[in-house]
C-alpha atoms as one frame of an Amber mdcrd trajectory, in Angstrom:
protein
  42.756 -21.260 -82.128  43.060 -17.604 -81.754  44.886 -15.309 -84.017  47.172
 -12.399 -83.358  46.381  -8.776 -83.797  44.289  -7.774 -86.805  43.206 -11.377
 -87.440  46.607 -12.670 -88.623  47.583 -16.184 -87.744  50.418 -16.399 -85.327
  50.846 -16.859 -81.608  47.898 -17.694 -79.502  46.915 -15.122 -76.950  48.749
 -15.819 -73.707  50.682 -18.724 -75.227  54.466 -18.538 -75.926  54.259 -21.154
 -78.663  53.170 -20.430 -82.193  49.669 -21.511 -83.084  49.217 -25.222 -83.409
  52.276 -26.206 -81.350  52.183 -27.410 -77.759  55.634 -27.963 -76.375  57.559
 -26.692 -73.444  61.011 -25.208 -73.605  62.688 -28.587 -73.085  60.870 -30.127
 -75.981  58.484 -32.375 -74.115  54.827 -32.465 -74.911  52.905 -29.808 -72.928
  49.761 -31.791 -72.301  50.657 -33.262 -68.844  52.041 -29.916 -67.738  48.862
 -28.135 -68.772  46.870 -30.701 -66.919  48.955 -30.134 -63.799  48.687 -26.376
 -64.192  44.937 -26.744 -64.555  44.771 -28.713 -61.318  46.990 -26.195 -59.525
  44.909 -23.366 -60.974  41.669 -24.970 -59.870  43.075 -25.642 -56.376  44.585
 -22.188 -55.911  42.300 -19.928 -57.882  39.022 -21.776 -58.397  37.205 -21.478
 -55.040  33.818 -22.712 -56.251  33.922 -26.132 -54.548  35.064 -24.571 -51.271
  32.474 -21.798 -51.545  29.741 -24.300 -52.350  30.725 -26.328 -49.286  30.687
 -23.184 -47.138  27.286 -22.226 -48.576  25.885 -25.674 -47.787  27.296 -25.433
 -44.242  25.860 -21.907 -43.782  22.424 -22.979 -45.045  22.458 -26.043 -42.774
  23.446 -23.963 -39.724  20.938 -21.238 -40.608  18.090 -23.705 -40.983  19.028
 -25.508 -37.748  19.350 -22.261 -35.766  16.227 -20.862 -37.362  14.368 -24.059
 -36.590  15.518 -23.888 -32.981  14.589 -20.212 -32.781  11.133 -20.912 -34.170
  10.711 -23.793 -31.736  11.652 -21.431 -28.879   9.196 -18.822 -30.140   6.437
 -21.425 -30.389   7.246 -22.723 -26.891   7.113 -19.159 -25.529   3.769 -18.611
 -27.248   2.451 -21.878 -25.866   3.598 -20.891 -22.366   1.949 -17.472 -22.665
  -1.292 -19.028 -23.882  -1.306 -21.558 -21.062  -0.662 -18.811 -18.482  -3.419
 -16.720 -20.005  -5.857 -19.636 -19.956  -4.908 -20.719 -16.440  -4.456 -17.388
 -14.662  -5.505 -14.289 -16.558  -8.762 -15.555 -18.026 -10.220 -16.777 -14.701
  -9.242 -13.474 -13.040 -10.864 -11.529 -15.862 -13.994 -13.669 -15.629 -14.215
 -13.141 -11.858 -13.750  -9.402 -12.179 -16.211  -9.274 -15.060 -18.849 -11.282
 -13.191 -18.407  -9.165 -10.078 -18.610  -5.924 -12.010 -21.483  -7.143 -14.162
 -23.438  -8.222 -11.089 -22.894  -4.800  -9.538 -23.888  -3.063 -12.760 -26.950
  -5.304 -13.050 -28.000  -4.415  -9.475 -27.544  -0.711 -10.206 -29.550  -1.010
 -13.411 -32.336  -2.840 -11.622 -32.409  -0.182  -8.881 -32.459   2.594 -11.487
 -35.199   0.776 -13.405 -37.253   0.430 -10.213 -36.845   4.159  -9.462 -37.873
   5.062 -12.998 -40.953   2.827 -12.797 -41.888   4.427  -9.460 -41.496   7.904
 -10.956 -43.567   6.906 -13.989 -46.326   5.543 -11.745 -46.346   8.738  -9.672
 -46.459  10.832 -12.817 -49.322   8.759 -14.204 -51.209   9.054 -10.914 -50.656
  12.836 -10.878 -51.843  13.116 -14.493 -54.902  11.008 -13.705 -55.615  13.128
 -10.637 -55.218  16.318 -12.694 -57.423  14.892 -15.433 -60.055  13.838 -12.911
 -59.898  17.263 -11.251 -60.224  18.997 -14.606 -63.163  16.782 -15.570 -64.884
  17.447 -12.220 -64.265  21.195 -12.590 -65.630  21.052 -16.153 -68.755  19.224
 -14.984 -69.171  21.719 -12.171 -68.792  24.661 -14.583 -71.266  23.022 -16.936
 -73.740  22.590 -14.088 -73.205  26.233 -13.009 -73.661  27.341 -16.619 -76.914
  25.412 -16.931 -78.175  26.900 -13.647 -77.059  30.355 -14.834 -78.807  29.921
 -18.181 -82.022  28.717 -16.479 -81.825  31.633 -14.086 -81.276  34.023 -17.006
 -84.218  32.482 -18.856 -86.423  32.858 -15.799 -85.272  36.459 -15.244 -85.864
  37.210 -18.919 -89.331  35.716 -18.644 -89.983  37.876 -15.529 -88.623  40.978
 -17.239 -90.694  40.220 -20.337 -93.787  39.732 -18.151 -93.126  42.969 -16.255
 -92.557  44.743 -19.557 -95.793  43.362 -20.947 -97.666  44.411 -17.810 -96.032
  47.828 -17.868 -96.976  48.219 -21.524-100.566  47.279 -20.716-100.643  49.764
 -17.860 -99.199  52.466 -20.056-101.687  51.625 -22.807-104.528  51.803 -20.306
-103.153  55.024 -18.927-102.873  56.528 -22.399-106.293  55.220 -23.312-107.711
  56.953 -20.210-105.750  60.056 -21.035-107.158  60.033 -24.535-110.641  59.644
 -23.130-110.040  62.518 -20.750-108.607  64.543 -23.547-111.472  63.700 -25.767
-113.814  64.763 -22.976-112.094  68.064 -22.488-111.654  68.730 -26.154-115.278
  68.279 -26.879-116.155  71.075 -24.575
């Protein structure tokens, strides 16, 4: 039971009867009337059962529509995958094989040209090396001939020098004799 203002016992809040009494204005007990009012109140003002029914209906519709939408999406995906497997993939493979074969032929041709150029370059290097070696051998042979020739010329010059020195010695020896002859006079 509720009390009036400032905690004093008296009328219940919202009730026309004093606390502890339940009667209507005619004097009949208020219990069946309250029960009827409660039913009317729950039918008019309490919308929970209706709202719960609407919520259940909404959830059911949402799940069904969502399920159908997801089924449609999955069917579309399946269709796209089948089309890709049946049409796009074979086309891509054909194009790829054609292009790869062409690229492979070009690479083989380029590889062949490079090998040919490398062989030519190796042949030219070998030819240059052989030419340089032959020139080196020829220079070495010329140098040996030159050195022998120089040795022989040196030997000749040395011999001529020795002979000239002997002649000069003889000439001076004769001159000394002549001088000694003339000085003794």
